[in-house]
Amino acid sequence: MTTELTALFEAAKAAQARAYAPYSRFQVGAALRTASGAVHAGCNVENAAYPVGACAEAGALSAMVLAGDRAVVEVLVIGDGPELCTPCGACRQRLREFGASDMLIHVAGPEGVRRSFALGELLPHSFGPDNLS
Ligand code: THU
């Protein structure tokens, strides 16, 4: 892994350890790197009223916007288990707001990155800010 990707992986892994997931017991961490070079991270935060829970990607995007950053270059999501922890449909759309179709989404497990996708692969023909201009 490059130094930049390693930093993203470490940030996401640290966020995953802070996840609040008492119901699913599936802890997720996400970290994104912006055009300014900053890294912002988030974890999933579940709720006793299940649908109110928030995904890790949503938390990372909130941290980014709060910091005044907007342009996502790449994202890394980490989850345990044998399956790829790809962003859910709603989070693909959330990421779309701040990333181009070539924005990379790295999907990792505890051992490292398992696969990398371009956002356009995971959310083709998407609706974004340009549709409203
Ligand atoms: N989850 C995320 O935070 N991000 C993903 O990319 C996939 C799923 C969370 C939502 C819920 O708290 C738990 O994982 C199980 O679905």
Short mmCIF file of N, CA and C and ligand atoms in Angstrom, two decimals:
data_model
loop_
_atom_site.label_atom_id
_atom_site.label_comp_id
_atom_site.label_asym_id
_atom_site.label_seq_id
_atom_site.Cartn_x
_atom_site.Cartn_y
_atom_site.Cartn_z
N MET A 1 0.84 -1.20 0.00
CA MET A 1 0.00 0.00 0.00
C MET A 1 0.87 1.25 0.00
N THR A 2 0.41 2.30 -0.66
CA THR A 2 1.13 3.57 -0.63
C THR A 2 0.99 4.18 0.78
N THR A 3 1.81 5.18 1.06
CA THR A 3 1.75 5.85 2.36
C THR A 3 0.37 6.46 2.59
N GLU A 4 -0.17 7.06 1.52
CA GLU A 4 -1.50 7.70 1.65
C GLU A 4 -2.59 6.68 1.95
N LEU A 5 -2.52 5.54 1.28
CA LEU A 5 -3.54 4.51 1.50
C LEU A 5 -3.37 3.90 2.89
N THR A 6 -2.14 3.75 3.33
CA THR A 6 -1.90 3.22 4.68
C THR A 6 -2.48 4.15 5.73
N ALA A 7 -2.34 5.46 5.51
CA ALA A 7 -2.89 6.44 6.46
C ALA A 7 -4.41 6.33 6.51
N LEU A 8 -5.01 6.13 5.35
CA LEU A 8 -6.46 5.98 5.27
C LEU A 8 -6.91 4.71 5.99
N PHE A 9 -6.16 3.64 5.77
CA PHE A 9 -6.48 2.36 6.41
C PHE A 9 -6.39 2.48 7.94
N GLU A 10 -5.35 3.11 8.41
CA GLU A 10 -5.17 3.24 9.87
C GLU A 10 -6.27 4.11 10.48
N ALA A 11 -6.64 5.18 9.78
CA ALA A 11 -7.69 6.07 10.29
C ALA A 11 -9.03 5.33 10.34
N ALA A 12 -9.31 4.54 9.30
CA ALA A 12 -10.57 3.80 9.26
C ALA A 12 -10.60 2.71 10.33
N LYS A 13 -9.46 2.08 10.54
CA LYS A 13 -9.38 1.00 11.53
C LYS A 13 -9.58 1.56 12.95
N ALA A 14 -9.00 2.72 13.21
CA ALA A 14 -9.17 3.36 14.52
C ALA A 14 -10.62 3.76 14.72
N ALA A 15 -11.26 4.25 13.66
CA ALA A 15 -12.68 4.63 13.75
C ALA A 15 -13.54 3.39 13.99
N GLN A 16 -13.20 2.30 13.31
CA GLN A 16 -13.98 1.06 13.47
C GLN A 16 -13.98 0.61 14.93
N ALA A 17 -12.85 0.79 15.59
CA ALA A 17 -12.74 0.36 17.00
C ALA A 17 -13.65 1.19 17.91
N ARG A 18 -14.05 2.36 17.45
CA ARG A 18 -14.92 3.25 18.23
C ARG A 18 -16.40 3.09 17.87
N ALA A 19 -16.70 2.25 16.90
CA ALA A 19 -18.08 2.12 16.42
C ALA A 19 -19.02 1.72 17.56
N TYR A 20 -20.24 2.21 17.47
CA TYR A 20 -21.29 1.85 18.44
C TYR A 20 -22.28 0.96 17.69
N ALA A 21 -22.09 -0.34 17.82
CA ALA A 21 -22.91 -1.28 17.05
C ALA A 21 -23.39 -2.44 17.94
N PRO A 22 -24.12 -2.11 19.02
CA PRO A 22 -24.53 -3.17 19.95
C PRO A 22 -25.61 -4.10 19.39
N TYR A 23 -26.30 -3.68 18.31
CA TYR A 23 -27.40 -4.47 17.79
C TYR A 23 -26.95 -5.42 16.69
N SER A 24 -26.23 -4.91 15.72
CA SER A 24 -25.75 -5.78 14.64
C SER A 24 -24.44 -6.47 15.04
N ARG A 25 -23.74 -5.86 15.96
CA ARG A 25 -22.38 -6.32 16.33
C ARG A 25 -21.44 -6.28 15.13
N PHE A 26 -21.75 -5.45 14.17
CA PHE A 26 -20.92 -5.31 12.97
C PHE A 26 -20.35 -3.89 12.96
N GLN A 27 -19.11 -3.78 13.39
CA GLN A 27 -18.48 -2.47 13.50
C GLN A 27 -17.83 -2.09 12.17
N VAL A 28 -18.08 -0.85 11.77
CA VAL A 28 -17.56 -0.35 10.50
C VAL A 28 -16.82 0.96 10.74
N GLY A 29 -15.73 1.12 10.02
CA GLY A 29 -15.00 2.40 10.04
C GLY A 29 -14.86 2.89 8.62
N ALA A 30 -14.87 4.19 8.45
CA ALA A 30 -14.66 4.79 7.11
C ALA A 30 -13.71 5.96 7.26
N ALA A 31 -12.85 6.12 6.28
CA ALA A 31 -11.96 7.29 6.25
C ALA A 31 -11.89 7.78 4.83
N LEU A 32 -11.90 9.09 4.68
CA LEU A 32 -11.82 9.66 3.33
C LEU A 32 -10.73 10.71 3.28
N ARG A 33 -10.12 10.79 2.12
CA ARG A 33 -9.07 11.78 1.88
C ARG A 33 -9.61 12.80 0.89
N THR A 34 -9.39 14.07 1.21
CA THR A 34 -9.93 15.13 0.36
C THR A 34 -8.82 15.72 -0.50
N ALA A 35 -9.23 16.60 -1.41
CA ALA A 35 -8.28 17.24 -2.33
C ALA A 35 -7.24 18.05 -1.57
N SER A 36 -7.60 18.54 -0.39
CA SER A 36 -6.66 19.33 0.42
C SER A 36 -5.64 18.43 1.12
N GLY A 37 -5.86 17.13 1.07
CA GLY A 37 -4.94 16.18 1.70
C GLY A 37 -5.37 15.75 3.09
N ALA A 38 -6.45 16.35 3.58
CA ALA A 38 -6.93 16.01 4.93
C ALA A 38 -7.61 14.64 4.92
N VAL A 39 -7.60 14.00 6.08
CA VAL A 39 -8.29 12.71 6.26
C VAL A 39 -9.37 12.89 7.32
N HIS A 40 -10.58 12.44 7.01
CA HIS A 40 -11.69 12.52 7.96
C HIS A 40 -12.26 11.11 8.12
N ALA A 41 -12.61 10.78 9.36
CA ALA A 41 -13.07 9.41 9.63
C ALA A 41 -14.41 9.40 10.34
N GLY A 42 -15.07 8.26 10.26
CA GLY A 42 -16.34 8.08 10.95
C GLY A 42 -16.58 6.62 11.24
N CYS A 43 -17.53 6.37 12.13
CA CYS A 43 -17.89 4.98 12.47
C CYS A 43 -19.41 4.87 12.49
N ASN A 44 -19.91 3.64 12.41
CA ASN A 44 -21.36 3.49 12.49
C ASN A 44 -21.84 3.70 13.92
N VAL A 45 -23.00 4.30 14.03
CA VAL A 45 -23.62 4.61 15.33
C VAL A 45 -25.05 4.11 15.27
N GLU A 46 -25.30 2.97 15.92
CA GLU A 46 -26.63 2.37 15.87
C GLU A 46 -27.55 2.97 16.93
N ASN A 47 -28.80 2.54 16.87
CA ASN A 47 -29.81 3.11 17.77
C ASN A 47 -30.82 2.03 18.11
N ALA A 48 -31.39 2.11 19.32
CA ALA A 48 -32.39 1.14 19.75
C ALA A 48 -33.59 1.15 18.79
N ALA A 49 -33.86 2.31 18.21
CA ALA A 49 -34.85 2.39 17.12
C ALA A 49 -34.05 2.13 15.84
N TYR A 50 -33.97 0.89 15.44
CA TYR A 50 -32.99 0.45 14.43
C TYR A 50 -32.81 1.35 13.20
N PRO A 51 -33.89 1.80 12.55
CA PRO A 51 -33.67 2.57 11.30
C PRO A 51 -32.98 3.90 11.51
N VAL A 52 -32.88 4.34 12.74
CA VAL A 52 -32.26 5.64 13.02
C VAL A 52 -30.73 5.56 13.01
N GLY A 53 -30.19 4.36 13.02
CA GLY A 53 -28.74 4.19 13.04
C GLY A 53 -28.07 4.86 11.85
N ALA A 54 -26.81 5.24 12.04
CA ALA A 54 -26.07 5.92 10.96
C ALA A 54 -24.85 5.10 10.55
N CYS A 55 -24.56 5.13 9.27
CA CYS A 55 -23.40 4.40 8.73
C CYS A 55 -22.10 5.17 8.96
N ALA A 56 -21.01 4.43 8.90
CA ALA A 56 -19.68 5.02 9.08
C ALA A 56 -19.37 6.09 8.04
N GLU A 57 -19.79 5.84 6.80
CA GLU A 57 -19.52 6.79 5.72
C GLU A 57 -20.21 8.12 5.99
N ALA A 58 -21.42 8.07 6.54
CA ALA A 58 -22.16 9.30 6.83
C ALA A 58 -21.41 10.11 7.89
N GLY A 59 -20.86 9.41 8.88
CA GLY A 59 -20.10 10.10 9.92
C GLY A 59 -18.84 10.76 9.37
N ALA A 60 -18.16 10.06 8.47
CA ALA A 60 -16.92 10.62 7.89
C ALA A 60 -17.25 11.84 7.04
N LEU A 61 -18.36 11.78 6.32
CA LEU A 61 -18.75 12.93 5.49
C LEU A 61 -19.14 14.12 6.36
N SER A 62 -19.81 13.87 7.48
CA SER A 62 -20.16 14.96 8.40
C SER A 62 -18.91 15.62 8.94
N ALA A 63 -17.93 14.82 9.34
CA ALA A 63 -16.68 15.37 9.87
C ALA A 63 -15.99 16.22 8.81
N MET A 64 -16.04 15.75 7.55
CA MET A 64 -15.41 16.50 6.46
C MET A 64 -16.09 17.85 6.25
N VAL A 65 -17.40 17.85 6.19
CA VAL A 65 -18.14 19.10 5.95
C VAL A 65 -17.93 20.06 7.12
N LEU A 66 -17.94 19.53 8.32
CA LEU A 66 -17.71 20.38 9.50
C LEU A 66 -16.33 21.05 9.43
N ALA A 67 -15.36 20.34 8.88
CA ALA A 67 -14.00 20.88 8.77
C ALA A 67 -13.86 21.85 7.60
N GLY A 68 -14.93 22.03 6.83
CA GLY A 68 -14.90 22.98 5.71
C GLY A 68 -14.37 22.39 4.43
N ASP A 69 -14.26 21.08 4.37
CA ASP A 69 -13.74 20.39 3.20
C ASP A 69 -14.91 19.87 2.36
N ARG A 70 -14.66 19.68 1.05
CA ARG A 70 -15.77 19.28 0.18
C ARG A 70 -15.44 18.19 -0.84
N ALA A 71 -14.22 18.16 -1.34
CA ALA A 71 -13.92 17.30 -2.49
C ALA A 71 -13.24 16.00 -2.06
N VAL A 72 -13.97 14.89 -2.14
CA VAL A 72 -13.42 13.60 -1.74
C VAL A 72 -12.63 12.99 -2.90
N VAL A 73 -11.42 12.56 -2.62
CA VAL A 73 -10.57 11.92 -3.63
C VAL A 73 -10.69 10.40 -3.54
N GLU A 74 -10.59 9.87 -2.32
CA GLU A 74 -10.74 8.43 -2.13
C GLU A 74 -11.27 8.12 -0.74
N VAL A 75 -11.88 6.96 -0.63
CA VAL A 75 -12.53 6.53 0.60
C VAL A 75 -12.08 5.11 0.91
N LEU A 76 -11.95 4.79 2.18
CA LEU A 76 -11.67 3.41 2.57
C LEU A 76 -12.69 3.01 3.64
N VAL A 77 -13.32 1.88 3.41
CA VAL A 77 -14.31 1.36 4.36
C VAL A 77 -13.80 0.02 4.88
N ILE A 78 -13.88 -0.16 6.19
CA ILE A 78 -13.39 -1.42 6.76
C ILE A 78 -14.47 -2.07 7.62
N GLY A 79 -14.65 -3.37 7.40
CA GLY A 79 -15.58 -4.16 8.19
C GLY A 79 -15.00 -5.55 8.36
N ASP A 80 -15.47 -6.25 9.36
CA ASP A 80 -14.99 -7.62 9.61
C ASP A 80 -15.80 -8.63 8.80
N GLY A 81 -15.43 -9.89 8.93
CA GLY A 81 -16.16 -10.95 8.24
C GLY A 81 -15.59 -11.21 6.86
N PRO A 82 -16.04 -12.32 6.24
CA PRO A 82 -15.46 -12.74 4.96
C PRO A 82 -15.96 -11.95 3.75
N GLU A 83 -17.10 -11.29 3.87
CA GLU A 83 -17.69 -10.58 2.72
C GLU A 83 -17.08 -9.19 2.56
N LEU A 84 -17.19 -8.66 1.34
CA LEU A 84 -16.74 -7.29 1.11
C LEU A 84 -17.70 -6.32 1.79
N CYS A 85 -17.14 -5.40 2.56
CA CYS A 85 -17.98 -4.40 3.23
C CYS A 85 -18.12 -3.18 2.32
N THR A 86 -18.89 -3.35 1.27
CA THR A 86 -19.11 -2.24 0.32
C THR A 86 -20.15 -1.29 0.90
N PRO A 87 -20.06 0.00 0.56
CA PRO A 87 -21.04 0.96 1.07
C PRO A 87 -22.46 0.59 0.65
N CYS A 88 -23.42 0.83 1.54
CA CYS A 88 -24.82 0.56 1.21
C CYS A 88 -25.28 1.54 0.13
N GLY A 89 -26.44 1.31 -0.41
CA GLY A 89 -26.94 2.16 -1.49
C GLY A 89 -27.05 3.61 -1.10
N ALA A 90 -27.57 3.86 0.10
CA ALA A 90 -27.74 5.25 0.55
C ALA A 90 -26.39 5.94 0.68
N CYS A 91 -25.38 5.21 1.16
CA CYS A 91 -24.05 5.82 1.32
C CYS A 91 -23.36 6.04 -0.02
N ARG A 92 -23.65 5.20 -0.99
CA ARG A 92 -23.10 5.45 -2.34
C ARG A 92 -23.61 6.80 -2.83
N GLN A 93 -24.88 7.06 -2.59
CA GLN A 93 -25.45 8.34 -3.00
C GLN A 93 -24.87 9.49 -2.17
N ARG A 94 -24.68 9.28 -0.88
CA ARG A 94 -24.06 10.32 -0.04
C ARG A 94 -22.66 10.67 -0.54
N LEU A 95 -21.91 9.64 -0.89
CA LEU A 95 -20.54 9.86 -1.39
C LEU A 95 -20.58 10.57 -2.74
N ARG A 96 -21.57 10.26 -3.53
CA ARG A 96 -21.72 10.85 -4.87
C ARG A 96 -21.79 12.38 -4.80
N GLU A 97 -22.36 12.88 -3.73
CA GLU A 97 -22.51 14.33 -3.58
C GLU A 97 -21.16 15.05 -3.59
N PHE A 98 -20.13 14.36 -3.08
CA PHE A 98 -18.84 15.00 -2.88
C PHE A 98 -17.71 14.35 -3.68
N GLY A 99 -18.03 13.42 -4.57
CA GLY A 99 -16.99 12.73 -5.31
C GLY A 99 -17.36 12.55 -6.77
N ALA A 100 -16.36 12.50 -7.62
CA ALA A 100 -16.58 12.27 -9.04
C ALA A 100 -16.73 10.76 -9.29
N SER A 101 -17.10 10.40 -10.51
CA SER A 101 -17.34 8.98 -10.80
C SER A 101 -16.05 8.16 -10.72
N ASP A 102 -14.89 8.84 -10.82
CA ASP A 102 -13.62 8.09 -10.70
C ASP A 102 -13.07 8.08 -9.27
N MET A 103 -13.84 8.61 -8.34
CA MET A 103 -13.43 8.55 -6.93
C MET A 103 -13.27 7.08 -6.50
N LEU A 104 -12.16 6.78 -5.87
CA LEU A 104 -11.91 5.38 -5.49
C LEU A 104 -12.53 5.04 -4.14
N ILE A 105 -13.13 3.86 -4.08
CA ILE A 105 -13.68 3.34 -2.83
C ILE A 105 -12.95 2.03 -2.54
N HIS A 106 -12.10 2.05 -1.53
CA HIS A 106 -11.34 0.87 -1.15
C HIS A 106 -12.13 0.12 -0.08
N VAL A 107 -12.29 -1.17 -0.29
CA VAL A 107 -13.03 -1.99 0.66
C VAL A 107 -12.03 -2.89 1.38
N ALA A 108 -11.98 -2.75 2.70
CA ALA A 108 -10.95 -3.45 3.47
C ALA A 108 -11.53 -4.38 4.53
N GLY A 109 -10.70 -5.35 4.89
CA GLY A 109 -10.94 -6.19 6.04
C GLY A 109 -9.80 -5.93 7.01
N PRO A 110 -9.77 -6.63 8.13
CA PRO A 110 -8.73 -6.36 9.13
C PRO A 110 -7.31 -6.51 8.60
N GLU A 111 -7.17 -7.33 7.55
CA GLU A 111 -5.82 -7.60 7.00
C GLU A 111 -5.36 -6.58 5.98
N GLY A 112 -6.27 -5.74 5.50
CA GLY A 112 -5.90 -4.75 4.49
C GLY A 112 -6.97 -4.60 3.42
N VAL A 113 -6.62 -3.88 2.34
CA VAL A 113 -7.58 -3.62 1.27
C VAL A 113 -7.85 -4.91 0.50
N ARG A 114 -9.14 -5.19 0.27
CA ARG A 114 -9.53 -6.39 -0.45
C ARG A 114 -9.85 -6.12 -1.92
N ARG A 115 -10.52 -4.98 -2.13
CA ARG A 115 -10.87 -4.59 -3.52
C ARG A 115 -11.06 -3.10 -3.57
N SER A 116 -10.82 -2.53 -4.72
CA SER A 116 -11.04 -1.11 -4.92
C SER A 116 -11.98 -0.92 -6.11
N PHE A 117 -12.92 -0.01 -5.94
CA PHE A 117 -13.89 0.29 -6.99
C PHE A 117 -13.88 1.78 -7.27
N ALA A 118 -14.28 2.15 -8.48
CA ALA A 118 -14.58 3.56 -8.75
C ALA A 118 -16.05 3.76 -8.37
N LEU A 119 -16.36 4.95 -7.88
CA LEU A 119 -17.75 5.22 -7.50
C LEU A 119 -18.70 4.93 -8.66
N GLY A 120 -18.27 5.26 -9.88
CA GLY A 120 -19.11 5.03 -11.05
C GLY A 120 -19.46 3.57 -11.28
N GLU A 121 -18.63 2.67 -10.77
CA GLU A 121 -18.92 1.23 -10.88
C GLU A 121 -20.02 0.84 -9.91
N LEU A 122 -19.97 1.44 -8.72
CA LEU A 122 -20.93 1.07 -7.67
C LEU A 122 -22.25 1.82 -7.80
N LEU A 123 -22.19 2.98 -8.48
CA LEU A 123 -23.41 3.79 -8.64
C LEU A 123 -23.43 4.39 -10.04
N PRO A 124 -23.69 3.53 -11.04
CA PRO A 124 -23.66 4.04 -12.43
C PRO A 124 -24.86 4.94 -12.72
N HIS A 125 -24.69 5.83 -13.69
CA HIS A 125 -25.78 6.71 -14.14
C HIS A 125 -26.43 7.42 -12.96
N SER A 126 -25.61 7.93 -12.07
CA SER A 126 -26.14 8.49 -10.83
C SER A 126 -26.72 9.89 -11.01
N PHE A 127 -27.50 10.27 -10.06
CA PHE A 127 -28.06 11.61 -9.99
C PHE A 127 -27.21 12.40 -9.02
N GLY A 128 -26.72 13.56 -9.47
CA GLY A 128 -25.84 14.35 -8.61
C GLY A 128 -26.12 15.83 -8.73
N PRO A 129 -25.27 16.64 -8.09
CA PRO A 129 -25.47 18.09 -8.09
C PRO A 129 -25.62 18.68 -9.49
N ASP A 130 -24.91 18.11 -10.47
CA ASP A 130 -24.99 18.67 -11.83
C ASP A 130 -26.41 18.55 -12.42
N ASN A 131 -27.15 17.57 -11.95
CA ASN A 131 -28.50 17.40 -12.48
C ASN A 131 -29.41 18.57 -12.12
N LEU A 132 -29.02 19.31 -11.11
CA LEU A 132 -29.87 20.41 -10.64
C LEU A 132 -29.38 21.77 -11.12
N SER A 133 -28.28 21.79 -11.86
CA SER A 133 -27.76 23.10 -12.27
C SER A 133 -28.38 23.54 -13.59
N1 THU B 1 -22.69 -0.23 7.83
C1 THU B 1 -21.88 0.86 7.65
O1 THU B 1 -21.69 1.66 8.57
N2 THU B 1 -21.30 1.04 6.44
C2 THU B 1 -21.36 0.15 5.42
O2 THU B 1 -20.72 0.37 4.39
C3 THU B 1 -22.18 -1.05 5.54
C4 THU B 1 -22.98 -1.17 6.78
C5 THU B 1 -23.28 -0.45 9.16
C6 THU B 1 -24.73 -0.15 9.31
C7 THU B 1 -25.08 -0.99 10.52
O3 THU B 1 -24.77 -0.27 11.70
C8 THU B 1 -24.15 -2.19 10.43
O4 THU B 1 -23.12 -1.80 9.53
C9 THU B 1 -24.82 -3.46 9.92
O5 THU B 1 -25.51 -3.22 8.76
#
